[in-house]
Tab-separated table of C-alpha atoms in Angstrom:
chain	number	residue	atom	x	y	z
Q	693	UNK	CA	-69.967	3.013	-72.173
Q	694	UNK	CA	-68.630	6.338	-73.368
Q	695	UNK	CA	-66.275	8.053	-70.942
Q	696	UNK	CA	-65.235	11.659	-70.542
Q	697	UNK	CA	-62.093	12.711	-72.363
Q	698	UNK	CA	-58.863	13.100	-70.430
Q	699	UNK	CA	-56.152	10.823	-69.150
Q	700	UNK	CA	-56.484	8.148	-66.484
Q	701	UNK	CA	-54.228	6.611	-63.893
Q	702	UNK	CA	-53.578	2.931	-64.599
Q	703	UNK	CA	-54.388	2.253	-60.931
Q	704	UNK	CA	-58.036	3.029	-61.744
Q	705	UNK	CA	-58.354	-0.123	-63.872
Q	706	UNK	CA	-59.548	-3.538	-62.762
Q	707	UNK	CA	-61.251	-6.613	-64.178
Q	708	UNK	CA	-63.539	-6.796	-61.141
Q	709	UNK	CA	-67.011	-5.197	-61.174
Q	710	UNK	CA	-67.243	-5.355	-57.372
Q	711	UNK	CA	-65.612	-2.963	-54.922
Q	712	UNK	CA	-65.033	-5.706	-52.378
Q	713	UNK	CA	-63.015	-7.716	-54.915
Q	714	UNK	CA	-60.709	-4.899	-56.011
Q	715	UNK	CA	-57.044	-5.762	-55.649
Q	716	UNK	CA	-54.837	-3.025	-54.161
Q	717	UNK	CA	-52.702	-1.093	-56.622
Q	718	UNK	CA	-48.995	-1.896	-56.365
Q	719	UNK	CA	-45.772	-1.323	-58.272
Q	720	UNK	CA	-45.134	-4.109	-60.778
Q	721	UNK	CA	-42.407	-4.577	-63.350
Q	722	UNK	CA	-43.829	-4.585	-66.865
Q	723	UNK	CA	-41.020	-6.619	-68.436
Q	724	UNK	CA	-39.794	-9.468	-66.265
Q	725	UNK	CA	-36.428	-11.259	-66.417
Q	726	UNK	CA	-37.604	-13.769	-69.009
Q	727	UNK	CA	-38.632	-10.888	-71.294
Q	728	UNK	CA	-35.263	-9.120	-71.137
Q	729	UNK	CA	-32.270	-11.214	-70.154
Q	730	UNK	CA	-31.990	-13.420	-73.237
Q	731	UNK	CA	-31.631	-10.285	-75.417
Q	732	UNK	CA	-30.219	-7.845	-72.891
Q	733	UNK	CA	-27.185	-6.800	-74.950
Q	734	UNK	CA	-29.286	-6.308	-78.080
Q	735	UNK	CA	-31.619	-3.935	-76.277
Q	736	UNK	CA	-28.658	-2.052	-74.826
Q	737	UNK	CA	-27.048	-1.771	-78.239
Q	738	UNK	CA	-30.052	-0.580	-80.220
Q	739	UNK	CA	-31.199	1.767	-77.441
Q	740	UNK	CA	-27.769	3.428	-77.599
Q	741	UNK	CA	-26.692	2.322	-74.119
Q	742	UNK	CA	-23.367	0.959	-72.907
Q	743	UNK	CA	-23.016	-2.713	-72.139
Q	744	UNK	CA	-24.209	-3.407	-68.594
Q	745	UNK	CA	-26.230	-0.184	-68.422
Q	746	UNK	CA	-29.746	-1.566	-68.818
Q	747	UNK	CA	-31.429	-2.349	-65.512
Q	748	UNK	CA	-34.612	-4.476	-65.687
Q	749	UNK	CA	-35.413	-3.311	-62.144
Q	750	UNK	CA	-35.357	0.366	-63.089
Q	751	UNK	CA	-38.363	2.426	-62.046
Q	752	UNK	CA	-38.758	3.166	-65.763
Q	753	UNK	CA	-39.899	-0.459	-66.157
Q	754	UNK	CA	-42.527	-0.221	-63.411
Q	755	UNK	CA	-46.269	0.357	-63.392
Q	756	UNK	CA	-48.587	1.201	-60.523
Q	757	UNK	CA	-51.555	-1.073	-61.274
Q	758	UNK	CA	-53.772	-3.682	-59.679
Q	759	UNK	CA	-52.633	-7.305	-59.777
Q	760	UNK	CA	-55.348	-8.442	-62.202
Q	761	UNK	CA	-54.279	-5.819	-64.745
Q	762	UNK	CA	-50.616	-6.722	-64.215
Q	763	UNK	CA	-51.527	-10.324	-65.023
Q	764	UNK	CA	-53.152	-9.287	-68.315
Q	765	UNK	CA	-49.954	-7.453	-69.224
Q	766	UNK	CA	-47.680	-10.329	-68.200
Q	767	UNK	CA	-49.748	-12.806	-70.230
Q	768	UNK	CA	-49.449	-10.336	-73.128
Q	769	UNK	CA	-53.203	-10.206	-73.668
Q	770	UNK	CA	-52.933	-6.421	-73.577
Q	771	UNK	CA	-50.125	-3.941	-74.161
Q	772	UNK	CA	-49.423	-0.272	-73.553
Q	773	UNK	CA	-48.391	1.746	-76.592
Q	774	UNK	CA	-47.307	5.399	-76.782
Q	775	UNK	CA	-48.599	7.847	-79.361
Q	776	UNK	CA	-47.747	7.423	-83.027
Q	777	UNK	CA	-45.558	10.546	-82.831
Q	778	UNK	CA	-43.442	8.997	-80.076
Q	779	UNK	CA	-43.292	5.735	-82.027
Q	780	UNK	CA	-41.964	7.582	-85.077
Q	781	UNK	CA	-39.193	9.169	-82.984
Q	782	UNK	CA	-38.269	5.802	-81.495
Q	783	UNK	CA	-38.262	4.071	-84.864
Q	784	UNK	CA	-35.924	6.705	-86.306
Q	785	UNK	CA	-33.468	6.191	-83.439
Q	786	UNK	CA	-33.532	2.397	-83.777
Q	787	UNK	CA	-32.987	2.716	-87.531
Q	788	UNK	CA	-29.999	5.045	-87.055
Q	789	UNK	CA	-28.444	2.757	-84.449
Q	790	UNK	CA	-29.041	-0.268	-86.664
Q	791	UNK	CA	-27.402	1.275	-89.726
Q	792	UNK	CA	-24.616	3.297	-88.106
Q	793	UNK	CA	-21.317	2.425	-86.440
Q	794	UNK	CA	-21.714	1.477	-82.805
Q	795	UNK	CA	-19.550	4.394	-81.627
Q	796	UNK	CA	-21.960	6.768	-83.383
Q	797	UNK	CA	-25.149	5.422	-81.853
Q	798	UNK	CA	-27.706	7.862	-80.489
Q	799	UNK	CA	-28.732	7.570	-76.846
Q	800	UNK	CA	-32.402	6.756	-76.326
Q	801	UNK	CA	-32.794	9.276	-73.489
Q	802	UNK	CA	-31.776	12.162	-75.751
Q	803	UNK	CA	-34.532	11.463	-78.279
Q	804	UNK	CA	-37.120	10.130	-75.828
Q	805	UNK	CA	-36.548	11.894	-72.494
Q	806	UNK	CA	-37.575	10.456	-69.155
Q	807	UNK	CA	-40.982	11.961	-68.392
Q	808	UNK	CA	-44.636	10.993	-68.280
Q	809	UNK	CA	-46.180	9.790	-71.542
Q	810	UNK	CA	-49.687	9.080	-72.733
Q	811	UNK	CA	-50.386	5.438	-73.529
Q	812	UNK	CA	-53.171	3.610	-75.269
Q	813	UNK	CA	-54.205	0.308	-73.725
Q	814	UNK	CA	-54.213	-1.995	-76.727
Q	815	UNK	CA	-55.826	-5.453	-76.718
Q	816	UNK	CA	-53.569	-8.069	-78.323
Q	817	UNK	CA	-55.571	-11.255	-77.761
Q	818	UNK	CA	-58.628	-11.914	-79.925
Q	819	UNK	CA	-60.909	-11.573	-76.915
Q	820	UNK	CA	-60.628	-10.205	-73.432
Q	821	UNK	CA	-62.473	-9.324	-70.246
Q	822	UNK	CA	-64.339	-6.114	-69.648
Q	823	UNK	CA	-62.405	-3.546	-67.657
Q	824	UNK	CA	-63.818	-1.444	-64.857
Q	825	UNK	CA	-62.654	2.101	-64.213
Q	826	UNK	CA	-62.806	3.545	-60.720
Q	827	UNK	CA	-63.877	7.172	-60.988
Q	828	UNK	CA	-62.148	10.063	-59.240
Q	829	UNK	CA	-64.597	9.957	-56.355
Q	830	UNK	CA	-63.669	6.330	-55.701
Q	831	UNK	CA	-67.343	5.407	-55.450
Q	832	UNK	CA	-68.290	4.264	-58.961
Q	833	UNK	CA	-66.987	1.628	-61.351
Q	834	UNK	CA	-67.591	2.248	-65.049
Q	835	UNK	CA	-67.516	-0.707	-67.404
Q	836	UNK	CA	-65.471	-0.597	-70.623
Q	837	UNK	CA	-65.944	-3.594	-72.885
Q	838	UNK	CA	-63.300	-5.245	-75.057
Q	839	UNK	CA	-61.631	-3.922	-77.240
Q	840	UNK	CA	-61.624	-0.858	-74.940
Q	841	UNK	CA	-62.191	1.811	-77.587
Q	842	UNK	CA	-63.910	4.038	-75.017
Q	843	UNK	CA	-60.997	3.938	-72.595
Q	844	UNK	CA	-59.193	7.302	-72.347
Q	845	UNK	CA	-55.381	7.369	-72.627
Q	846	UNK	CA	-53.321	6.510	-69.574
Q	847	UNK	CA	-50.729	8.930	-68.209
Q	848	UNK	CA	-47.713	6.882	-67.093
Q	849	UNK	CA	-44.077	7.337	-66.102
Q	850	UNK	CA	-43.325	4.021	-67.848
Q	851	UNK	CA	-40.491	4.502	-70.348
Q	852	UNK	CA	-41.644	3.989	-73.964
Q	853	UNK	CA	-38.764	1.680	-74.925
Q	854	UNK	CA	-39.772	-0.783	-72.207
Q	855	UNK	CA	-43.428	-0.480	-73.196
Q	856	UNK	CA	-42.872	-1.075	-76.908
Q	857	UNK	CA	-40.481	-3.979	-76.331
Q	858	UNK	CA	-43.177	-5.635	-74.227
Q	859	UNK	CA	-45.792	-4.832	-76.881
Q	860	UNK	CA	-43.615	-6.268	-79.654
Q	861	UNK	CA	-43.280	-9.544	-77.757
Q	862	UNK	CA	-47.054	-9.544	-77.292
Q	863	UNK	CA	-47.731	-9.004	-81.015
Q	864	UNK	CA	-45.376	-11.869	-81.832
Q	865	UNK	CA	-46.725	-14.227	-79.162
Q	866	UNK	CA	-50.330	-13.715	-80.260
Q	867	UNK	CA	-49.547	-13.465	-83.990
Q	868	UNK	CA	-51.373	-10.143	-84.032
Q	869	UNK	CA	-51.181	-7.338	-86.602
Q	870	UNK	CA	-54.168	-5.370	-85.325
Q	871	UNK	CA	-54.058	-1.576	-85.136
Q	872	UNK	CA	-51.273	-1.311	-87.747
Q	873	UNK	CA	-50.546	2.337	-86.948
Q	874	UNK	CA	-49.164	0.966	-83.668
Q	875	UNK	CA	-48.285	-2.640	-84.469
Q	876	UNK	CA	-46.263	-1.940	-87.624
Q	877	UNK	CA	-43.580	0.381	-86.144
Q	878	UNK	CA	-43.397	-1.761	-83.002
Q	879	UNK	CA	-42.939	-4.948	-85.027
Q	880	UNK	CA	-40.192	-3.291	-87.074
Q	881	UNK	CA	-38.297	-2.290	-83.924
Q	882	UNK	CA	-38.787	-5.751	-82.441
Q	883	UNK	CA	-37.451	-7.328	-85.630
Q	884	UNK	CA	-34.256	-5.301	-85.271
Q	885	UNK	CA	-33.881	-6.604	-81.700
Q	886	UNK	CA	-33.394	-10.116	-83.123
Q	887	UNK	CA	-30.197	-9.049	-84.902
Q	888	UNK	CA	-26.711	-9.777	-83.662
Q	889	UNK	CA	-24.680	-6.883	-82.283
Q	890	UNK	CA	-21.053	-6.116	-83.210
Q	891	UNK	CA	-18.451	-8.088	-81.299
Q	892	UNK	CA	-16.709	-4.795	-80.490
Q	893	UNK	CA	-19.736	-3.770	-78.443
Q	894	UNK	CA	-19.688	-7.002	-76.449
Q	895	UNK	CA	-16.050	-6.293	-75.558
Q	896	UNK	CA	-16.799	-2.836	-74.173
Q	897	UNK	CA	-17.489	-2.087	-70.534
Q	898	UNK	CA	-19.975	0.227	-68.863
Q	899	UNK	CA	-19.651	3.915	-69.813
Q	900	UNK	CA	-16.733	3.417	-72.227
Q	901	UNK	CA	-18.723	4.672	-75.204
Q	902	UNK	CA	-18.491	8.384	-76.036
Q	903	UNK	CA	-21.434	10.460	-74.862
Q	904	UNK	CA	-23.109	7.774	-72.755
Q	905	UNK	CA	-23.280	9.573	-69.443
Q	906	UNK	CA	-26.861	8.723	-68.468
Q	907	UNK	CA	-26.622	6.653	-65.306
Q	908	UNK	CA	-28.687	3.514	-64.867
Q	909	UNK	CA	-28.048	0.926	-62.189
Q	910	UNK	CA	-26.009	-2.045	-63.399
Q	911	UNK	CA	-27.878	-5.313	-63.709
Q	912	UNK	CA	-27.306	-7.482	-60.656
Q	913	UNK	CA	-29.607	-10.413	-61.404
Q	914	UNK	CA	-27.850	-13.036	-63.525
Q	915	UNK	CA	-30.740	-15.486	-63.731
Q	916	UNK	CA	-32.293	-16.420	-67.060
Q	917	UNK	CA	-35.049	-18.646	-68.371
Q	918	UNK	CA	-34.111	-21.703	-70.424
Q	919	UNK	CA	-37.282	-21.448	-72.482
Q	920	UNK	CA	-36.741	-17.756	-73.231
Q	921	UNK	CA	-32.994	-17.939	-73.868
Q	922	UNK	CA	-33.689	-20.565	-76.519
Q	923	UNK	CA	-36.531	-18.571	-78.054
Q	924	UNK	CA	-34.853	-18.193	-81.453
Q	925	UNK	CA	-34.000	-21.871	-81.981
Q	926	UNK	CA	-35.526	-24.243	-84.531
Q	927	UNK	CA	-38.889	-23.370	-86.005
Q	928	UNK	CA	-39.054	-20.170	-83.938
Q	929	UNK	CA	-36.366	-18.601	-86.156
Q	930	UNK	CA	-38.455	-19.410	-89.222
Q	931	UNK	CA	-41.505	-17.823	-87.608
Q	932	UNK	CA	-39.537	-14.682	-86.765
Q	933	UNK	CA	-38.121	-14.464	-90.291
Q	934	UNK	CA	-41.659	-14.549	-91.702
Q	935	UNK	CA	-42.705	-12.030	-89.073
Q	936	UNK	CA	-39.877	-9.673	-90.085
Q	937	UNK	CA	-40.877	-9.940	-93.735
Q	938	UNK	CA	-44.514	-9.248	-92.854
Q	939	UNK	CA	-43.408	-6.222	-90.836
Q	940	UNK	CA	-41.992	-4.727	-94.019
Q	941	UNK	CA	-38.584	-3.771	-92.652
Q	942	UNK	CA	-37.261	-1.297	-95.210
Q	943	UNK	CA	-33.802	-0.620	-93.813
Q	944	UNK	CA	-31.117	-0.990	-96.469
Q	945	UNK	CA	-28.919	-3.079	-94.186
Q	946	UNK	CA	-30.036	-6.713	-94.157
Q	947	UNK	CA	-31.880	-7.818	-91.039
Q	948	UNK	CA	-30.594	-11.192	-89.896
Q	949	UNK	CA	-31.758	-13.441	-87.090
Q	950	UNK	CA	-29.368	-13.933	-84.212
Q	951	UNK	CA	-28.897	-17.657	-83.755
Q	952	UNK	CA	-27.286	-18.417	-80.429
Q	953	UNK	CA	-26.860	-21.699	-78.586
Q	954	UNK	CA	-28.658	-21.723	-75.269
Q	955	UNK	CA	-25.379	-21.619	-73.347
Q	956	UNK	CA	-24.196	-18.534	-75.250
Q	957	UNK	CA	-27.464	-16.729	-74.722
Q	958	UNK	CA	-27.320	-17.440	-71.016
Q	959	UNK	CA	-23.711	-16.333	-70.735
Q	960	UNK	CA	-24.563	-13.001	-72.387
Q	961	UNK	CA	-26.703	-12.111	-69.404
């Protein structure tokens, strides 16, 4: 079904065609602990943050959606991707922070300010359920079939670096390269997140780096997932290496896989 142009609220979406079965919209975290903690310091480093500055519970990592849509996101059957222009800005920042000295890194919030962004809901799995959109009157549900080409963009306060990190994990989990204008830059950034960070960075404390004055709450949840913290062991590292090569990373500095024992990965968080 073709829909009128314009942006939607994510709370309008559901997998249920019946009003009586609609789940209430709530605030959900997009990236959960198992998506972040095993690579927390790498995200902080390449986003230009200080060690200890990234908070998985930040409102920038939250979405106001119904539970059935949250489940599709958590299972990585769908992802939310910003515009290609925003992706280009993000990719340039990640490249600069990858190639440059860690004291000269650029802060993510300076290049990609905290504000609302338009997102495309992108299917990652090879098949998916129809989605139903509650109209502004709250009285009609419009059906949008997979792969959701007729769905207008979503206007969200979700921060693009959280969104693309989730999307990169989804592309890898599903082995997907669909929609290359989105998947390629996201896969390149995600490949960089597998790299080790300088030991000097790991020895720094919060807000000791020049210019990092943006305040985020310090992480206070030390839990981690054994399965996720060991994600780069054994054959998984080989899969990621192939994935990096397929992504066509063109940075002149060699991209290497971070190989950490499970205990080390857990202690990093």
